[in-house]
Short mmCIF file of C-alpha atoms in Angstrom, two decimals:
data_model
loop_
_atom_site.label_atom_id
_atom_site.label_comp_id
_atom_site.label_asym_id
_atom_site.label_seq_id
_atom_site.Cartn_x
_atom_site.Cartn_y
_atom_site.Cartn_z
CA MET Q 1 110.57 66.18 102.20
CA PRO Q 2 112.60 69.69 103.97
CA ARG Q 3 111.02 72.48 102.84
CA PRO Q 4 113.11 74.69 100.19
CA LEU Q 5 114.80 77.74 101.64
CA LEU Q 6 113.54 80.67 100.46
CA ASN Q 7 115.89 83.37 98.20
CA LEU Q 8 115.06 86.91 99.08
CA ASP Q 9 114.68 89.47 96.84
CA LEU Q 10 116.58 92.31 97.16
CA ASP Q 11 114.41 94.52 95.59
CA LEU Q 12 111.33 93.59 97.87
CA VAL Q 13 113.67 93.71 100.79
CA ARG Q 14 115.40 97.47 99.97
CA ALA Q 15 111.87 98.50 99.32
CA PHE Q 16 110.23 97.24 102.80
CA VAL Q 17 113.37 99.24 104.37
CA ALA Q 18 112.94 102.06 102.26
CA ILE Q 19 109.11 102.47 104.11
CA ALA Q 20 110.47 101.15 107.48
CA THR Q 21 113.05 103.94 107.63
CA LEU Q 22 111.27 106.83 106.10
CA GLY Q 23 107.56 105.93 107.92
CA ASN Q 24 105.74 106.30 104.73
CA PHE Q 25 104.76 105.14 101.51
CA THR Q 26 105.06 107.96 99.49
CA ARG Q 27 108.55 109.05 100.87
CA ALA Q 28 109.98 105.86 100.48
CA ALA Q 29 108.60 105.90 96.75
CA GLU Q 30 109.92 108.91 96.00
CA SER Q 31 113.47 107.56 97.59
CA LEU Q 32 113.52 104.52 95.65
CA ARG Q 33 112.24 106.94 92.32
CA ARG Q 34 109.31 104.27 92.33
CA GLN Q 35 105.74 104.37 91.72
CA GLN Q 36 103.93 104.54 95.36
CA SER Q 37 101.79 101.77 93.88
CA THR Q 38 104.93 100.01 92.86
CA VAL Q 39 106.30 100.50 96.56
CA SER Q 40 103.11 98.97 97.62
CA LEU Q 41 103.27 95.82 95.40
CA GLN Q 42 106.74 94.99 96.24
CA LEU Q 43 105.82 94.92 100.50
CA GLN Q 44 102.77 93.06 99.86
CA ARG Q 45 104.82 90.38 97.55
CA LEU Q 46 107.53 90.22 100.44
CA GLU Q 47 104.87 89.11 102.85
CA ASP Q 48 103.23 87.09 100.86
CA ALA Q 49 106.59 85.18 100.26
CA LEU Q 50 107.74 85.30 104.40
CA GLY Q 51 103.74 84.31 105.12
CA ARG Q 52 104.37 87.05 107.98
CA ARG Q 53 102.72 90.48 108.33
CA LEU Q 54 105.87 92.70 108.69
CA LEU Q 55 103.69 96.35 108.60
CA GLU Q 56 100.59 97.80 109.93
CA ARG Q 57 99.32 100.10 107.56
CA ASN Q 58 97.06 103.79 108.19
CA PRO Q 59 96.23 105.96 105.94
CA ARG Q 60 98.79 108.36 107.91
CA SER Q 61 101.58 106.07 108.66
CA VAL Q 62 102.99 102.72 109.39
CA ARG Q 63 104.11 100.42 112.05
CA LEU Q 64 106.51 97.95 112.05
CA THR Q 65 104.89 94.57 113.63
CA PRO Q 66 107.40 92.58 115.88
CA GLU Q 67 108.39 90.32 113.24
CA GLY Q 68 108.92 93.32 110.78
CA GLU Q 69 111.12 94.31 114.15
CA MET Q 70 113.26 91.65 113.93
CA PHE Q 71 113.26 91.44 109.95
CA LEU Q 72 114.43 95.09 109.41
CA ALA Q 73 117.78 94.90 111.53
CA HIS Q 74 118.95 91.81 109.35
CA ALA Q 75 117.52 93.20 106.00
CA ARG Q 76 120.24 96.38 106.75
CA ARG Q 77 123.15 94.25 107.28
CA LEU Q 78 122.04 92.46 104.26
CA LEU Q 79 121.89 95.28 101.95
CA ASP Q 80 124.80 96.65 103.65
CA VAL Q 81 126.62 93.46 101.88
CA ASN Q 82 124.96 93.57 98.88
CA ASP Q 83 125.95 97.44 98.73
CA GLU Q 84 129.88 96.98 99.54
CA LEU Q 85 130.04 93.96 97.09
CA VAL Q 86 128.05 95.49 94.16
CA ALA Q 87 130.13 98.82 94.86
CA ARG Q 88 133.59 97.13 94.68
CA VAL Q 89 132.72 95.54 91.50
CA THR Q 90 130.74 98.15 89.73
CA GLU Q 91 132.42 101.60 91.35
CA PRO Q 92 135.60 100.94 91.74
CA ALA Q 93 136.71 103.74 90.39
CA LEU Q 94 134.28 106.20 92.50
CA HIS Q 95 136.07 108.97 94.16
CA GLY Q 96 135.78 112.72 95.57
CA VAL Q 97 134.98 114.32 99.04
CA VAL Q 98 132.18 114.61 101.10
CA ARG Q 99 131.92 116.59 103.76
CA LEU Q 100 129.79 115.62 106.56
CA GLY Q 101 128.83 117.81 109.03
CA THR Q 102 127.13 116.02 112.52
CA PRO Q 103 126.17 116.81 116.69
CA GLU Q 104 129.71 115.81 118.42
CA ASP Q 105 127.83 113.38 121.09
CA PHE Q 106 125.99 111.55 117.99
CA ALA Q 107 128.92 111.04 116.31
CA THR Q 108 130.87 109.63 119.14
CA ARG Q 109 128.35 107.27 119.97
CA HIS Q 110 126.73 105.91 116.40
CA LEU Q 111 128.60 107.11 113.33
CA PRO Q 112 132.18 105.35 114.03
CA ASP Q 113 130.58 102.02 112.60
CA VAL Q 114 127.95 103.59 109.78
CA LEU Q 115 130.96 105.60 108.17
CA SER Q 116 133.38 102.45 108.55
CA ARG Q 117 131.43 100.38 106.26
CA PHE Q 118 131.12 103.00 103.84
CA ALA Q 119 134.50 103.42 103.68
CA ARG Q 120 135.22 99.65 102.84
CA ALA Q 121 132.89 100.23 100.17
CA TYR Q 122 134.47 103.09 98.59
CA PRO Q 123 137.98 103.18 99.78
CA ALA Q 124 138.46 106.10 97.62
CA VAL Q 125 136.23 107.96 98.79
CA ALA Q 126 137.07 110.64 101.56
CA LEU Q 127 135.07 111.86 104.19
CA GLU Q 128 135.42 115.00 105.77
CA VAL Q 129 133.76 114.78 109.12
CA THR Q 130 132.98 118.14 111.20
CA CYS Q 131 131.59 117.44 114.86
CA ASP Q 132 130.57 120.69 116.50
CA LEU Q 133 126.95 122.13 118.16
CA THR Q 134 123.93 121.36 116.42
CA LEU Q 135 123.50 125.17 115.54
CA HIS Q 136 127.00 125.37 114.10
CA VAL Q 137 125.87 122.16 111.77
CA ILE Q 138 123.05 124.12 110.53
CA ASP Q 139 125.06 127.48 110.52
CA GLY Q 140 128.17 125.82 108.23
CA PHE Q 141 125.18 124.08 106.52
CA ARG Q 142 123.67 127.26 105.33
CA LYS Q 143 127.06 128.42 104.15
CA GLY Q 144 128.00 125.50 101.73
CA SER Q 145 130.36 123.47 104.35
CA PHE Q 146 129.04 120.37 103.72
CA ASP Q 147 127.58 118.35 101.48
CA LEU Q 148 125.21 115.95 104.57
CA ALA Q 149 124.92 117.30 107.71
CA LEU Q 150 122.73 115.40 110.36
CA ILE Q 151 121.12 117.71 112.98
CA LYS Q 152 118.63 117.47 116.54
CA ARG Q 153 115.26 118.42 115.65
CA GLU Q 154 112.07 119.07 117.16
CA ARG Q 155 109.40 116.65 115.48
CA VAL Q 156 109.00 119.43 112.33
CA GLY Q 157 108.15 117.43 109.20
CA GLU Q 158 109.99 116.53 105.98
CA ALA Q 159 111.61 120.37 105.80
CA ALA Q 160 114.15 119.85 108.12
CA GLY Q 161 115.43 116.74 106.64
CA ILE Q 162 114.73 113.40 107.01
CA ARG Q 163 114.37 111.90 109.90
CA VAL Q 164 117.33 108.98 110.58
CA TRP Q 165 117.41 108.38 114.44
CA ARG Q 166 114.84 108.31 117.31
CA GLU Q 167 116.06 107.92 120.77
CA PRO Q 168 114.78 108.35 124.41
CA LEU Q 169 116.38 111.16 126.14
CA VAL Q 170 116.86 110.68 130.68
CA TRP Q 171 118.37 112.85 133.17
CA VAL Q 172 121.59 111.89 133.88
CA ALA Q 173 123.49 112.63 137.18
CA GLY Q 174 126.97 112.03 138.48
CA GLU Q 175 125.61 110.42 141.89
CA PRO Q 176 122.35 108.91 142.51
CA GLY Q 177 119.71 111.51 144.39
CA PRO Q 178 120.59 114.97 143.20
CA GLN Q 179 116.97 115.90 142.05
CA GLU Q 180 115.98 115.67 145.94
CA ARG Q 181 118.32 118.48 147.04
CA GLU Q 182 116.48 121.67 147.95
CA GLY Q 183 116.49 124.42 145.55
CA PRO Q 184 116.09 125.02 142.12
CA LEU Q 185 117.22 121.89 139.71
CA PRO Q 186 121.11 122.59 138.82
CA LEU Q 187 121.46 121.85 135.41
CA VAL Q 188 124.62 121.06 132.68
CA VAL Q 189 123.52 122.29 129.15
CA SER Q 190 125.01 122.73 125.89
CA PRO Q 191 125.26 127.00 125.14
CA SER Q 192 121.22 127.84 123.48
CA PRO Q 193 119.81 127.10 121.23
CA CYS Q 194 119.93 123.83 122.13
CA VAL Q 195 117.21 120.71 121.60
CA TYR Q 196 117.63 119.31 124.87
CA ARG Q 197 118.09 122.11 126.71
CA LYS Q 198 115.35 123.17 125.39
CA ARG Q 199 113.14 119.36 126.77
CA ALA Q 200 114.94 119.91 129.63
CA THR Q 201 113.56 123.37 130.91
CA GLU Q 202 110.16 122.89 128.88
CA ALA Q 203 109.51 119.72 130.92
CA LEU Q 204 110.57 121.38 134.23
CA ASP Q 205 108.26 124.24 133.77
CA LYS Q 206 105.96 122.64 132.79
CA ALA Q 207 106.28 120.18 135.77
CA ARG Q 208 106.43 123.65 137.80
CA LYS Q 209 109.66 122.47 139.35
CA PRO Q 210 112.51 125.37 139.59
CA TRP Q 211 115.83 124.56 137.82
CA ARG Q 212 118.58 127.28 136.97
CA ILE Q 213 122.00 127.16 134.38
CA ALA Q 214 124.50 125.79 136.75
CA TYR Q 215 127.15 125.03 133.85
CA THR Q 216 127.11 125.62 130.50
CA CYS Q 217 129.40 124.09 127.85
CA GLY Q 218 130.01 123.53 124.47
CA SER Q 219 131.77 120.05 124.12
CA LEU Q 220 130.35 116.58 125.05
CA ALA Q 221 133.31 115.68 127.00
CA GLY Q 222 132.90 118.89 129.06
CA SER Q 223 129.42 118.90 129.74
CA LEU Q 224 129.98 114.83 131.16
CA ALA Q 225 133.25 116.33 133.03
CA ALA Q 226 130.56 118.96 135.08
CA VAL Q 227 128.41 116.12 135.47
CA ARG Q 228 130.79 114.17 137.11
CA GLY Q 229 132.27 116.76 139.37
CA GLY Q 230 128.79 117.11 140.85
CA LEU Q 231 127.66 120.17 138.92
CA GLY Q 232 124.16 119.37 137.75
CA VAL Q 233 122.47 117.51 135.83
CA THR Q 234 122.19 116.60 132.07
CA VAL Q 235 120.29 115.45 130.14
CA LEU Q 236 121.53 112.75 127.32
CA PRO Q 237 120.19 109.79 124.86
CA LYS Q 238 119.92 106.89 126.87
CA ASP Q 239 121.88 104.90 124.61
CA MET Q 240 125.31 107.15 125.34
CA VAL Q 241 125.07 107.49 129.19
CA PRO Q 242 128.14 106.10 130.37
CA ASP Q 243 128.56 103.52 132.99
CA ASP Q 244 130.01 105.91 135.41
CA LEU Q 245 126.78 107.91 135.58
CA HIS Q 246 123.55 107.92 136.77
CA VAL Q 247 120.10 107.56 134.85
CA ILE Q 248 117.47 109.08 136.84
CA ASP Q 249 114.31 107.08 136.61
CA GLY Q 250 110.80 108.13 137.57
CA GLY Q 251 110.01 111.10 139.79
CA PRO Q 252 110.31 113.50 140.81
CA LEU Q 253 111.78 114.86 137.71
CA PRO Q 254 109.30 114.56 134.48
CA ASN Q 255 109.51 112.51 131.26
CA LEU Q 256 111.35 114.16 128.31
CA LYS Q 257 110.64 113.63 124.72
CA ASP Q 258 112.33 111.51 122.83
CA THR Q 259 115.52 113.03 120.71
CA GLU Q 260 115.57 113.28 116.99
CA ILE Q 261 118.47 112.99 114.31
CA ALA Q 262 117.42 114.38 110.69
CA LEU Q 263 120.00 114.52 107.70
CA LEU Q 264 120.13 117.91 105.83
CA GLN Q 265 121.62 117.35 101.73
CA ARG Q 266 122.61 120.18 99.44
CA ASP Q 267 120.46 120.22 96.01
CA ARG Q 268 122.82 118.80 93.19
CA LEU Q 269 124.59 115.87 95.37
CA SER Q 270 127.69 114.51 94.23
CA LEU Q 271 127.90 110.55 93.10
CA PRO Q 272 130.27 109.90 96.30
CA ALA Q 273 127.39 112.70 98.40
CA GLN Q 274 124.17 110.64 97.11
CA ARG Q 275 125.79 107.00 97.83
CA LEU Q 276 126.92 108.38 101.71
CA LYS Q 277 123.34 109.25 101.87
CA GLU Q 278 121.53 106.45 100.79
CA HIS Q 279 124.29 104.52 103.17
CA ILE Q 280 123.30 106.85 106.24
CA VAL Q 281 119.52 106.17 105.96
CA ARG Q 282 119.56 103.04 105.32
CA SER Q 283 122.42 102.14 108.20
CA LEU Q 284 120.40 104.26 110.90
CA GLY Q 285 116.92 104.83 109.84
#
């Protein structure tokens, strides 16, 4: 007799996604407005039902197992479909304006699909998305210009928002071998303060490799044009490197720390803004 199919309990799936996204049980429980013991029990019930271990736990953090990595991607899609359907039925009249600030490079690569799925679930909610340098996004958030803001950050803990993305940074050039030229390494960077700029210069200083700022530009398109023109090398998240540019693998340039994107939220979010926050955390975490 064939084994009956398992019907997943979406509450258990949602608990697992929250833990995997936020990195520990305490923050997951807070985001779900549940007790930590309840969230722990939900994860245990899900693992028992699947007969697979999804997370490795220790007192400080959790880590996805290979089965957990695979399950997470599908679990997010499952919750997206569920939430879109529920929103269409139960919140068809949800409307309003949500103001989101985000770095241009991150918005170009990762946000279009996330925001389009939100728009399908809540067609009456208007999204005002501002793409700018992180320092300008932070300034606008502090002045009350945004309900939500995605920012590049150093690993500074919970004070600077919820981490929703992490990705390796790489050195990028317009042609192979620019790092082999004599003299200081020419850099194409954003204006200071910039996380990528800081990562690049600190890594080079630590490796005792001379550098100079050859080109400064506040736009992604302008920086990429400068790199294509041979003015210098830049730093980008690995998944954002255009096909016509070259990733510099290995020496003599030093390794870079991963980039980290965090989500800031203002106090007393409107219901549409709260829904977008939940969607972003679940989609990108």
